Amino acid sequence: MLLINIFEIIGTIAFAISGALVGIEKKLDIFGVTFLAITTAIGGGVFRDIIVGRTPPTAFNNPIYCVISIISAILTYLFYKKIHKFKNIILISDAIGLGIFTAVGANVAFFCSMNKPFIVICTGLVTGIGGGMLRDVFVKDIPFVFKKEIYAVASILGAISMYFLYDYLSNILSMYACFFVTFIIRILSIKYNLNLPVLDDKNIGFKSDEI
Amino acid sequence: MLLINIFEIIGTIAFAISGALVGIEKKLDIFGVTFLAITTAIGGGVFRDIIVGRTPPTAFNNPIYCVISIISAILTYLFYKKIHKFKNIILISDAIGLGIFTAVGANVAFFCSMNKPFIVICTGLVTGIGGGMLRDVFVKDIPFVFKKEIYAVASILGAISMYFLYDYLSNILSMYACFFVTFIIRILSIKYNLNLPVLDDKNIGFKSDEI
Amino acid sequence: MLLINIFEIIGTIAFAISGALVGIEKKLDIFGVTFLAITTAIGGGVFRDIIVGRTPPTAFNNPIYCVISIISAILTYLFYKKIHKFKNIILISDAIGLGIFTAVGANVAFFCSMNKPFIVICTGLVTGIGGGMLRDVFVKDIPFVFKKEIYAVASILGAISMYFLYDYLSNILSMYACFFVTFIIRILSIKYNLNLPVLDDKNIGFKSDEI
């Protein structure tokens, strides 16, 4: 179980840093920066727990991830000028976070005996991308998962592989499989700059609010 | 029960198309377009289920509405240039969706024995307009129900009529009554371009953030 | 208990007015203005109840706060031009609202036997600032608690003092203590225009979305 916990901590730090960076750029005060870091790191898990009815959400019962987020946010705030040196480390850590949060989230569905494929995908995906979406909504950006590279798709494919492997592997092993599938797809999409298609020809003379 | 199910499917398709159209205009990628379609179609019901404590939400237990949304989104994406020909059909389908979602939502309150008038209105309204509000928040629009025509009001009046008729009619009949009240008011407000009043004189020399 | 109830009503009115004012400025129609007033006044409590698993949320079970919000919104709409005369009263009422909502929210954690310090802070904070955050998200503002003065910090310090005093004082007395700590800090931060630090030097040649 140790390695999963280490991955979770790495992911929490990476997600919190991404939240703090966005907050600093949007000129939030130190509370806003910290709050956004926490939201990014634990938001997906909180929403997942609300969906499956686990109240209060784990992140509120066990403040460790919140404390990690606060420390990450303050360090990001203090060393903001130097953080671009760690650009690649942060990118890789974020991919680790996406992978491990998807695995942990999908596992919650099995844990709650909601082992239908659709719920496994939903809990995995919500845990993986929910925090980042909340961060973007708070600072008035369109959630970047709607626009940028193969992010959510990596999470969905990871959760699907976990669902199919769960019958053949142990709980922990299927979580690792989910983690690696998500992580590898995400890293490949960054390396080769893969993106999903966007419809660009729009000269059709009407807008949705005319409908 | 059959007709209600048909209405639900029509409404899901209309809501999903509206989400997909907004996503295409906002230049989201194909995942974003599909996600926004799903959000618009099932978001209201998910939020309603969270409010009344039905976890996991119905839409996650039964993927049929999600599958319908995905298919609607992909077809909208593929045939985007031709969709304005169906403008009126989409408008009417959206009104059918508003009506049926309100009826289904209000019925959940009775089903959960929360048959106080206020909860019936809340569950009906949240189910009817929640998905559209989420869609607008995600793409950085002010929810159009705050601005455009008589939309939420139709849903509220439908839910109120369901509450009062529930004692006299069968479950199904009161749902139909709710559906028709909502649908008729919505269609009339489109046909006669009825809107709620907006305060427009603002020359009073202060703004709320000065308060 | 009476005084707490009076504070709650004052706070509800102040929060509803702030929501209605924002709605009027953003040119929402009368439904949007009212909906935003309700959201601001009850949103925090609804979110708190979802987090601790009290469904349906209190505000939906007992429509009194919703009715107060609707009346406040309509009066704000009608007397919008005269409301700046009450600027100071609204500011003080808002601070009363922040204090009492924090106290009521933190008390819910004790009531549900979730008396860990972190959950007490979370429920207090969410109840105090959640409605205002929802309001800002709906109208496309970055939540003002991320930017303006010592608002959330007052709520956090109030909840912390309640947690430590709960063992020594009666339930009601510790709520009053929480209320006064929050209220005094908030009023002092307005009077002396105290703000949290914002990082302003950003010439470092990269943006978070490049990371």
PDB file of N, CA and C in Angstrom, chain B residues 47 49-54 114 116 118-119 122 125-126 129 133 137 139-149 152-153 156 195-204 206-211, chain C residues 18 21-22 24-33 35-36 39 42 46 50 54-57 59-63 66 70 76-78 80-84 86-87 90-91 137-140 148:
ATOM      1  N   PHE B  47     -27.892  16.567  -9.435  1.00  0.00           N
ATOM      2  CA  PHE B  47     -27.942  17.506  -8.319  1.00  0.00           C
ATOM      3  C   PHE B  47     -29.182  17.245  -7.450  1.00  0.00           C
ATOM      4  N   ASP B  49     -30.669  14.360  -7.012  1.00  0.00           N
ATOM      5  CA  ASP B  49     -30.459  13.154  -6.233  1.00  0.00           C
ATOM      6  C   ASP B  49     -29.526  13.406  -5.051  1.00  0.00           C
ATOM      7  N   ILE B  50     -28.517  14.259  -5.256  1.00  0.00           N
ATOM      8  CA  ILE B  50     -27.627  14.614  -4.148  1.00  0.00           C
ATOM      9  C   ILE B  50     -28.421  15.338  -3.069  1.00  0.00           C
ATOM     10  N   ILE B  51     -29.312  16.227  -3.474  1.00  0.00           N
ATOM     11  CA  ILE B  51     -30.116  16.995  -2.513  1.00  0.00           C
ATOM     12  C   ILE B  51     -31.022  16.094  -1.684  1.00  0.00           C
ATOM     13  N   VAL B  52     -31.652  15.116  -2.333  1.00  0.00           N
ATOM     14  CA  VAL B  52     -32.568  14.259  -1.571  1.00  0.00           C
ATOM     15  C   VAL B  52     -31.851  13.043  -0.983  1.00  0.00           C
ATOM     16  N   GLY B  53     -30.537  12.942  -1.209  1.00  0.00           N
ATOM     17  CA  GLY B  53     -29.779  11.859  -0.580  1.00  0.00           C
ATOM     18  C   GLY B  53     -29.854  10.514  -1.289  1.00  0.00           C
ATOM     19  N   ARG B  54     -30.241  10.503  -2.558  1.00  0.00           N
ATOM     20  CA  ARG B  54     -30.236   9.252  -3.324  1.00  0.00           C
ATOM     21  C   ARG B  54     -28.882   9.066  -3.969  1.00  0.00           C
ATOM     22  N   MET B 114     -40.983  13.318   0.777  1.00  0.00           N
ATOM     23  CA  MET B 114     -40.672  14.700   1.158  1.00  0.00           C
ATOM     24  C   MET B 114     -41.711  15.601   0.513  1.00  0.00           C
ATOM     25  N   LYS B 116     -43.474  18.129   1.062  1.00  0.00           N
ATOM     26  CA  LYS B 116     -43.788  19.508   1.403  1.00  0.00           C
ATOM     27  C   LYS B 116     -43.745  20.317   0.107  1.00  0.00           C
ATOM     28  N   PHE B 118     -42.532  23.152  -0.733  1.00  0.00           N
ATOM     29  CA  PHE B 118     -41.277  23.810  -1.088  1.00  0.00           C
ATOM     30  C   PHE B 118     -40.274  22.819  -1.677  1.00  0.00           C
ATOM     31  N   ILE B 119     -40.198  21.614  -1.090  1.00  0.00           N
ATOM     32  CA  ILE B 119     -39.246  20.619  -1.606  1.00  0.00           C
ATOM     33  C   ILE B 119     -39.691  20.124  -2.984  1.00  0.00           C
ATOM     34  N   CYS B 122     -38.561  22.684  -5.340  1.00  0.00           N
ATOM     35  CA  CYS B 122     -37.095  22.677  -5.481  1.00  0.00           C
ATOM     36  C   CYS B 122     -36.617  21.502  -6.328  1.00  0.00           C
ATOM     37  N   LEU B 125     -37.677  22.095  -9.973  1.00  0.00           N
ATOM     38  CA  LEU B 125     -36.921  23.182 -10.602  1.00  0.00           C
ATOM     39  C   LEU B 125     -35.470  22.779 -10.848  1.00  0.00           C
ATOM     40  N   VAL B 126     -34.842  22.192  -9.828  1.00  0.00           N
ATOM     41  CA  VAL B 126     -33.433  21.789  -9.960  1.00  0.00           C
ATOM     42  C   VAL B 126     -33.268  20.788 -11.101  1.00  0.00           C
ATOM     43  N   ILE B 129     -33.884  22.861 -14.541  1.00  0.00           N
ATOM     44  CA  ILE B 129     -32.951  23.894 -15.016  1.00  0.00           C
ATOM     45  C   ILE B 129     -31.503  23.665 -14.591  1.00  0.00           C
ATOM     46  N   MET B 133     -27.934  25.257 -16.208  1.00  0.00           N
ATOM     47  CA  MET B 133     -27.136  26.181 -15.417  1.00  0.00           C
ATOM     48  C   MET B 133     -25.686  25.715 -15.336  1.00  0.00           C
ATOM     49  N   VAL B 137     -22.326  27.684 -16.555  1.00  0.00           N
ATOM     50  CA  VAL B 137     -21.221  27.990 -15.646  1.00  0.00           C
ATOM     51  C   VAL B 137     -19.906  27.456 -16.217  1.00  0.00           C
ATOM     52  N   VAL B 139     -18.965  27.051 -19.304  1.00  0.00           N
ATOM     53  CA  VAL B 139     -18.432  27.814 -20.438  1.00  0.00           C
ATOM     54  C   VAL B 139     -18.433  29.310 -20.168  1.00  0.00           C
ATOM     55  N   LYS B 140     -18.522  29.702 -18.911  1.00  0.00           N
ATOM     56  CA  LYS B 140     -18.388  31.105 -18.523  1.00  0.00           C
ATOM     57  C   LYS B 140     -19.503  31.996 -19.044  1.00  0.00           C
ATOM     58  N   ASP B 141     -20.695  31.466 -19.194  1.00  0.00           N
ATOM     59  CA  ASP B 141     -21.837  32.331 -19.447  1.00  0.00           C
ATOM     60  C   ASP B 141     -22.620  32.488 -18.154  1.00  0.00           C
ATOM     61  N   ILE B 142     -23.234  33.645 -17.979  1.00  0.00           N
ATOM     62  CA  ILE B 142     -24.210  33.756 -16.895  1.00  0.00           C
ATOM     63  C   ILE B 142     -25.384  32.861 -17.262  1.00  0.00           C
ATOM     64  N   PRO B 143     -25.826  31.983 -16.319  1.00  0.00           N
ATOM     65  CA  PRO B 143     -26.904  31.052 -16.677  1.00  0.00           C
ATOM     66  C   PRO B 143     -28.049  31.771 -17.380  1.00  0.00           C
ATOM     67  N   PHE B 144     -28.425  31.240 -18.550  1.00  0.00           N
ATOM     68  CA  PHE B 144     -29.411  31.966 -19.356  1.00  0.00           C
ATOM     69  C   PHE B 144     -30.775  31.997 -18.676  1.00  0.00           C
ATOM     70  N   VAL B 145     -31.039  31.065 -17.757  1.00  0.00           N
ATOM     71  CA  VAL B 145     -32.334  31.118 -17.047  1.00  0.00           C
ATOM     72  C   VAL B 145     -32.465  32.386 -16.213  1.00  0.00           C
ATOM     73  N   PHE B 146     -31.308  33.040 -15.936  1.00  0.00           N
ATOM     74  CA  PHE B 146     -31.363  34.289 -15.176  1.00  0.00           C
ATOM     75  C   PHE B 146     -31.765  35.459 -16.068  1.00  0.00           C
ATOM     76  N   LYS B 147     -31.764  35.239 -17.367  1.00  0.00           N
ATOM     77  CA  LYS B 147     -31.892  36.371 -18.279  1.00  0.00           C
ATOM     78  C   LYS B 147     -32.973  36.210 -19.331  1.00  0.00           C
ATOM     79  N   LYS B 148     -33.250  34.971 -19.699  1.00  0.00           N
ATOM     80  CA  LYS B 148     -33.953  34.797 -20.956  1.00  0.00           C
ATOM     81  C   LYS B 148     -35.329  34.204 -20.768  1.00  0.00           C
ATOM     82  N   GLU B 149     -36.333  34.954 -21.113  1.00  0.00           N
ATOM     83  CA  GLU B 149     -37.679  34.443 -21.223  1.00  0.00           C
ATOM     84  C   GLU B 149     -38.133  33.727 -19.962  1.00  0.00           C
ATOM     85  N   ALA B 152     -37.466  29.245 -16.046  1.00  0.00           N
ATOM     86  CA  ALA B 152     -37.567  28.727 -14.688  1.00  0.00           C
ATOM     87  C   ALA B 152     -38.984  28.893 -14.141  1.00  0.00           C
ATOM     88  N   VAL B 153     -39.616  30.007 -14.498  1.00  0.00           N
ATOM     89  CA  VAL B 153     -40.965  30.265 -13.994  1.00  0.00           C
ATOM     90  C   VAL B 153     -41.935  29.192 -14.484  1.00  0.00           C
ATOM     91  N   ILE B 156     -41.396  26.226 -12.266  1.00  0.00           N
ATOM     92  CA  ILE B 156     -41.951  26.426 -10.916  1.00  0.00           C
ATOM     93  C   ILE B 156     -43.472  26.262 -10.941  1.00  0.00           C
ATOM     94  N   ASN B 195     -40.782  38.098 -21.655  1.00  0.00           N
ATOM     95  CA  ASN B 195     -39.617  38.116 -20.775  1.00  0.00           C
ATOM     96  C   ASN B 195     -39.992  38.715 -19.430  1.00  0.00           C
ATOM     97  N   LEU B 196     -39.207  38.377 -18.425  1.00  0.00           N
ATOM     98  CA  LEU B 196     -39.406  38.994 -17.116  1.00  0.00           C
ATOM     99  C   LEU B 196     -38.724  40.362 -17.117  1.00  0.00           C
ATOM    100  N   PRO B 197     -39.196  41.262 -16.251  1.00  0.00           N
ATOM    101  CA  PRO B 197     -38.626  42.617 -16.246  1.00  0.00           C
ATOM    102  C   PRO B 197     -37.162  42.631 -15.783  1.00  0.00           C
ATOM    103  N   VAL B 198     -36.390  43.539 -16.372  1.00  0.00           N
ATOM    104  CA  VAL B 198     -35.007  43.800 -15.968  1.00  0.00           C
ATOM    105  C   VAL B 198     -34.927  45.266 -15.583  1.00  0.00           C
ATOM    106  N   LEU B 199     -34.283  45.556 -14.460  1.00  0.00           N
ATOM    107  CA  LEU B 199     -34.102  46.939 -14.035  1.00  0.00           C
ATOM    108  C   LEU B 199     -33.044  47.563 -14.924  1.00  0.00           C
ATOM    109  N   ASP B 200     -33.387  48.654 -15.636  1.00  0.00           N
ATOM    110  CA  ASP B 200     -32.376  49.165 -16.551  1.00  0.00           C
ATOM    111  C   ASP B 200     -31.821  50.526 -16.178  1.00  0.00           C
ATOM    112  N   ASP B 201     -32.519  51.272 -15.362  1.00  0.00           N
ATOM    113  CA  ASP B 201     -31.969  52.575 -14.996  1.00  0.00           C
ATOM    114  C   ASP B 201     -31.005  52.380 -13.833  1.00  0.00           C
ATOM    115  N   LYS B 202     -29.745  52.653 -14.097  1.00  0.00           N
ATOM    116  CA  LYS B 202     -28.775  52.362 -13.048  1.00  0.00           C
ATOM    117  C   LYS B 202     -27.923  53.559 -12.657  1.00  0.00           C
ATOM    118  N   ASN B 203     -28.326  54.748 -13.076  1.00  0.00           N
ATOM    119  CA  ASN B 203     -27.498  55.921 -12.830  1.00  0.00           C
ATOM    120  C   ASN B 203     -27.612  56.372 -11.381  1.00  0.00           C
ATOM    121  N   ILE B 204     -27.118  55.562 -10.494  1.00  0.00           N
ATOM    122  CA  ILE B 204     -27.305  55.954  -9.107  1.00  0.00           C
ATOM    123  C   ILE B 204     -25.974  56.083  -8.388  1.00  0.00           C
ATOM    124  N   PHE B 206     -23.392  54.242  -7.567  1.00  0.00           N
ATOM    125  CA  PHE B 206     -22.636  53.338  -6.699  1.00  0.00           C
ATOM    126  C   PHE B 206     -22.748  51.932  -7.266  1.00  0.00           C
ATOM    127  N   LYS B 207     -21.805  51.103  -6.885  1.00  0.00           N
ATOM    128  CA  LYS B 207     -21.835  49.713  -7.319  1.00  0.00           C
ATOM    129  C   LYS B 207     -21.803  48.814  -6.085  1.00  0.00           C
ATOM    130  N   SER B 208     -22.269  47.569  -6.268  1.00  0.00           N
ATOM    131  CA  SER B 208     -22.429  46.726  -5.083  1.00  0.00           C
ATOM    132  C   SER B 208     -21.104  46.483  -4.381  1.00  0.00           C
ATOM    133  N   ASP B 209     -19.985  46.524  -5.107  1.00  0.00           N
ATOM    134  CA  ASP B 209     -18.748  46.240  -4.387  1.00  0.00           C
ATOM    135  C   ASP B 209     -18.244  47.458  -3.631  1.00  0.00           C
ATOM    136  N   GLU B 210     -18.967  48.557  -3.739  1.00  0.00           N
ATOM    137  CA  GLU B 210     -18.657  49.673  -2.851  1.00  0.00           C
ATOM    138  C   GLU B 210     -19.403  49.529  -1.540  1.00  0.00           C
ATOM    139  N   ILE B 211     -20.404  48.683  -1.563  1.00  0.00           N
ATOM    140  CA  ILE B 211     -21.178  48.492  -0.327  1.00  0.00           C
ATOM    141  C   ILE B 211     -20.389  47.638   0.632  1.00  0.00           C
TER     142      ILE B 211
ATOM    143  N   SER C  18     -27.133  41.344  -0.806  1.00  0.00           N
ATOM    144  CA  SER C  18     -25.891  41.384  -1.587  1.00  0.00           C
ATOM    145  C   SER C  18     -26.054  40.590  -2.879  1.00  0.00           C
ATOM    146  N   LEU C  21     -28.295  42.704  -5.250  1.00  0.00           N
ATOM    147  CA  LEU C  21     -27.569  43.850  -5.820  1.00  0.00           C
ATOM    148  C   LEU C  21     -26.682  43.409  -6.976  1.00  0.00           C
ATOM    149  N   VAL C  22     -25.953  42.318  -6.765  1.00  0.00           N
ATOM    150  CA  VAL C  22     -25.090  41.812  -7.833  1.00  0.00           C
ATOM    151  C   VAL C  22     -25.933  41.434  -9.050  1.00  0.00           C
ATOM    152  N   ILE C  24     -28.854  42.634  -9.993  1.00  0.00           N
ATOM    153  CA  ILE C  24     -29.388  43.817 -10.675  1.00  0.00           C
ATOM    154  C   ILE C  24     -28.302  44.444 -11.545  1.00  0.00           C
ATOM    155  N   GLU C  25     -27.079  44.533 -10.985  1.00  0.00           N
ATOM    156  CA  GLU C  25     -25.976  45.118 -11.763  1.00  0.00           C
ATOM    157  C   GLU C  25     -25.627  44.298 -13.002  1.00  0.00           C
ATOM    158  N   LYS C  26     -25.813  42.972 -12.882  1.00  0.00           N
ATOM    159  CA  LYS C  26     -25.486  42.115 -14.020  1.00  0.00           C
ATOM    160  C   LYS C  26     -26.656  42.001 -14.981  1.00  0.00           C
ATOM    161  N   LYS C  27     -27.702  42.841 -14.791  1.00  0.00           N
ATOM    162  CA  LYS C  27     -28.840  42.908 -15.712  1.00  0.00           C
ATOM    163  C   LYS C  27     -29.634  41.609 -15.768  1.00  0.00           C
ATOM    164  N   LEU C  28     -29.672  40.885 -14.653  1.00  0.00           N
ATOM    165  CA  LEU C  28     -30.528  39.704 -14.641  1.00  0.00           C
ATOM    166  C   LEU C  28     -31.979  40.136 -14.577  1.00  0.00           C
ATOM    167  N   ASP C  29     -32.878  39.251 -14.989  1.00  0.00           N
ATOM    168  CA  ASP C  29     -34.296  39.568 -14.841  1.00  0.00           C
ATOM    169  C   ASP C  29     -34.719  39.301 -13.396  1.00  0.00           C
ATOM    170  N   ILE C  30     -35.978  39.603 -13.090  1.00  0.00           N
ATOM    171  CA  ILE C  30     -36.426  39.537 -11.688  1.00  0.00           C
ATOM    172  C   ILE C  30     -36.284  38.122 -11.120  1.00  0.00           C
ATOM    173  N   PHE C  31     -36.462  37.091 -11.966  1.00  0.00           N
ATOM    174  CA  PHE C  31     -36.224  35.737 -11.475  1.00  0.00           C
ATOM    175  C   PHE C  31     -34.753  35.533 -11.130  1.00  0.00           C
ATOM    176  N   GLY C  32     -33.867  35.966 -12.025  1.00  0.00           N
ATOM    177  CA  GLY C  32     -32.435  35.817 -11.790  1.00  0.00           C
ATOM    178  C   GLY C  32     -31.996  36.538 -10.524  1.00  0.00           C
ATOM    179  N   VAL C  33     -32.519  37.753 -10.332  1.00  0.00           N
ATOM    180  CA  VAL C  33     -32.169  38.528  -9.139  1.00  0.00           C
ATOM    181  C   VAL C  33     -32.601  37.785  -7.881  1.00  0.00           C
ATOM    182  N   PHE C  35     -33.310  34.540  -7.590  1.00  0.00           N
ATOM    183  CA  PHE C  35     -32.587  33.277  -7.477  1.00  0.00           C
ATOM    184  C   PHE C  35     -31.185  33.507  -6.904  1.00  0.00           C
ATOM    185  N   LEU C  36     -30.541  34.583  -7.358  1.00  0.00           N
ATOM    186  CA  LEU C  36     -29.201  34.885  -6.868  1.00  0.00           C
ATOM    187  C   LEU C  36     -29.246  35.281  -5.387  1.00  0.00           C
ATOM    188  N   THR C  39     -29.686  32.016  -3.530  1.00  0.00           N
ATOM    189  CA  THR C  39     -28.420  31.279  -3.584  1.00  0.00           C
ATOM    190  C   THR C  39     -27.415  31.825  -2.577  1.00  0.00           C
ATOM    191  N   ILE C  42     -28.783  31.014   1.163  1.00  0.00           N
ATOM    192  CA  ILE C  42     -28.882  29.641   1.651  1.00  0.00           C
ATOM    193  C   ILE C  42     -27.834  28.699   1.055  1.00  0.00           C
ATOM    194  N   VAL C  46     -26.767  24.893   2.364  1.00  0.00           N
ATOM    195  CA  VAL C  46     -27.112  23.723   1.547  1.00  0.00           C
ATOM    196  C   VAL C  46     -25.869  22.878   1.295  1.00  0.00           C
ATOM    197  N   ILE C  50     -25.030  18.996   2.503  1.00  0.00           N
ATOM    198  CA  ILE C  50     -24.641  17.936   1.575  1.00  0.00           C
ATOM    199  C   ILE C  50     -23.342  17.288   2.049  1.00  0.00           C
ATOM    200  N   ARG C  54     -26.713  15.576   5.639  1.00  0.00           N
ATOM    201  CA  ARG C  54     -28.078  15.876   6.096  1.00  0.00           C
ATOM    202  C   ARG C  54     -28.938  16.198   4.896  1.00  0.00           C
ATOM    203  N   THR C  55     -29.688  15.210   4.408  1.00  0.00           N
ATOM    204  CA  THR C  55     -30.517  15.468   3.240  1.00  0.00           C
ATOM    205  C   THR C  55     -31.972  15.193   3.562  1.00  0.00           C
ATOM    206  N   PRO C  56     -32.932  15.956   3.010  1.00  0.00           N
ATOM    207  CA  PRO C  56     -32.660  17.167   2.234  1.00  0.00           C
ATOM    208  C   PRO C  56     -32.123  18.279   3.129  1.00  0.00           C
ATOM    209  N   PRO C  57     -31.347  19.195   2.558  1.00  0.00           N
ATOM    210  CA  PRO C  57     -30.778  20.280   3.354  1.00  0.00           C
ATOM    211  C   PRO C  57     -31.849  21.063   4.122  1.00  0.00           C
ATOM    212  N   ALA C  59     -32.446  24.093   4.591  1.00  0.00           N
ATOM    213  CA  ALA C  59     -33.073  25.236   3.925  1.00  0.00           C
ATOM    214  C   ALA C  59     -34.214  24.802   3.018  1.00  0.00           C
ATOM    215  N   PHE C  60     -34.194  23.530   2.569  1.00  0.00           N
ATOM    216  CA  PHE C  60     -35.285  23.051   1.728  1.00  0.00           C
ATOM    217  C   PHE C  60     -36.425  22.487   2.577  1.00  0.00           C
ATOM    218  N   ASN C  61     -36.079  22.025   3.762  1.00  0.00           N
ATOM    219  CA  ASN C  61     -37.103  21.516   4.667  1.00  0.00           C
ATOM    220  C   ASN C  61     -37.905  22.656   5.291  1.00  0.00           C
ATOM    221  N   ASN C  62     -37.219  23.751   5.558  1.00  0.00           N
ATOM    222  CA  ASN C  62     -37.845  24.879   6.235  1.00  0.00           C
ATOM    223  C   ASN C  62     -37.698  26.108   5.358  1.00  0.00           C
ATOM    224  N   PRO C  63     -38.777  26.470   4.631  1.00  0.00           N
ATOM    225  CA  PRO C  63     -38.631  27.522   3.611  1.00  0.00           C
ATOM    226  C   PRO C  63     -38.492  28.934   4.165  1.00  0.00           C
ATOM    227  N   CYS C  66     -35.740  30.989   2.740  1.00  0.00           N
ATOM    228  CA  CYS C  66     -35.998  31.239   1.335  1.00  0.00           C
ATOM    229  C   CYS C  66     -37.015  32.360   1.170  1.00  0.00           C
ATOM    230  N   ILE C  70     -36.533  35.949  -0.672  1.00  0.00           N
ATOM    231  CA  ILE C  70     -37.375  36.433  -1.771  1.00  0.00           C
ATOM    232  C   ILE C  70     -37.884  37.838  -1.471  1.00  0.00           C
ATOM    233  N   THR C  76     -35.219  44.940  -2.554  1.00  0.00           N
ATOM    234  CA  THR C  76     -33.998  45.517  -3.135  1.00  0.00           C
ATOM    235  C   THR C  76     -34.248  45.966  -4.563  1.00  0.00           C
ATOM    236  N   TYR C  77     -34.997  45.148  -5.299  1.00  0.00           N
ATOM    237  CA  TYR C  77     -35.316  45.454  -6.692  1.00  0.00           C
ATOM    238  C   TYR C  77     -36.152  46.737  -6.783  1.00  0.00           C
ATOM    239  N   LEU C  78     -37.126  46.861  -5.880  1.00  0.00           N
ATOM    240  CA  LEU C  78     -38.032  48.011  -5.944  1.00  0.00           C
ATOM    241  C   LEU C  78     -37.353  49.301  -5.473  1.00  0.00           C
ATOM    242  N   TYR C  80     -34.068  49.990  -5.342  1.00  0.00           N
ATOM    243  CA  TYR C  80     -32.649  49.910  -5.680  1.00  0.00           C
ATOM    244  C   TYR C  80     -31.966  51.274  -5.588  1.00  0.00           C
ATOM    245  N   LYS C  81     -32.663  52.328  -6.020  1.00  0.00           N
ATOM    246  CA  LYS C  81     -32.034  53.651  -6.068  1.00  0.00           C
ATOM    247  C   LYS C  81     -31.756  54.223  -4.684  1.00  0.00           C
ATOM    248  N   LYS C  82     -32.486  53.729  -3.688  1.00  0.00           N
ATOM    249  CA  LYS C  82     -32.325  54.310  -2.344  1.00  0.00           C
ATOM    250  C   LYS C  82     -31.407  53.485  -1.464  1.00  0.00           C
ATOM    251  N   ILE C  83     -30.960  52.314  -2.005  1.00  0.00           N
ATOM    252  CA  ILE C  83     -30.314  51.371  -1.095  1.00  0.00           C
ATOM    253  C   ILE C  83     -28.916  51.821  -0.686  1.00  0.00           C
ATOM    254  N   HIS C  84     -28.280  52.704  -1.484  1.00  0.00           N
ATOM    255  CA  HIS C  84     -26.927  53.119  -1.096  1.00  0.00           C
ATOM    256  C   HIS C  84     -26.931  53.937   0.188  1.00  0.00           C
ATOM    257  N   PHE C  86     -28.211  52.922   2.755  1.00  0.00           N
ATOM    258  CA  PHE C  86     -28.100  51.959   3.848  1.00  0.00           C
ATOM    259  C   PHE C  86     -26.785  51.187   3.786  1.00  0.00           C
ATOM    260  N   LYS C  87     -25.842  51.743   3.020  1.00  0.00           N
ATOM    261  CA  LYS C  87     -24.572  51.069   2.785  1.00  0.00           C
ATOM    262  C   LYS C  87     -23.935  50.513   4.066  1.00  0.00           C
ATOM    263  N   ILE C  90     -25.902  47.675   5.658  1.00  0.00           N
ATOM    264  CA  ILE C  90     -25.747  46.417   4.926  1.00  0.00           C
ATOM    265  C   ILE C  90     -24.394  45.787   5.233  1.00  0.00           C
ATOM    266  N   LEU C  91     -23.344  46.597   5.288  1.00  0.00           N
ATOM    267  CA  LEU C  91     -22.006  46.079   5.609  1.00  0.00           C
ATOM    268  C   LEU C  91     -21.980  45.414   6.980  1.00  0.00           C
ATOM    269  N   VAL C 137     -19.668  32.860  -8.713  1.00  0.00           N
ATOM    270  CA  VAL C 137     -19.463  31.928  -9.820  1.00  0.00           C
ATOM    271  C   VAL C 137     -20.596  32.073 -10.844  1.00  0.00           C
ATOM    272  N   PHE C 138     -21.835  32.218 -10.358  1.00  0.00           N
ATOM    273  CA  PHE C 138     -22.974  32.323 -11.271  1.00  0.00           C
ATOM    274  C   PHE C 138     -22.881  33.566 -12.155  1.00  0.00           C
ATOM    275  N   VAL C 139     -22.383  34.660 -11.628  1.00  0.00           N
ATOM    276  CA  VAL C 139     -22.334  35.878 -12.447  1.00  0.00           C
ATOM    277  C   VAL C 139     -20.945  36.119 -13.022  1.00  0.00           C
ATOM    278  N   LYS C 140     -20.114  35.089 -13.057  1.00  0.00           N
ATOM    279  CA  LYS C 140     -18.814  35.156 -13.717  1.00  0.00           C
ATOM    280  C   LYS C 140     -17.835  36.104 -13.049  1.00  0.00           C
ATOM    281  N   LYS C 148     -10.669  39.961  -1.534  1.00  0.00           N
ATOM    282  CA  LYS C 148     -11.015  41.190  -0.854  1.00  0.00           C
ATOM    283  C   LYS C 148     -10.983  41.030   0.651  1.00  0.00           C
TER     284      LYS C 148
END
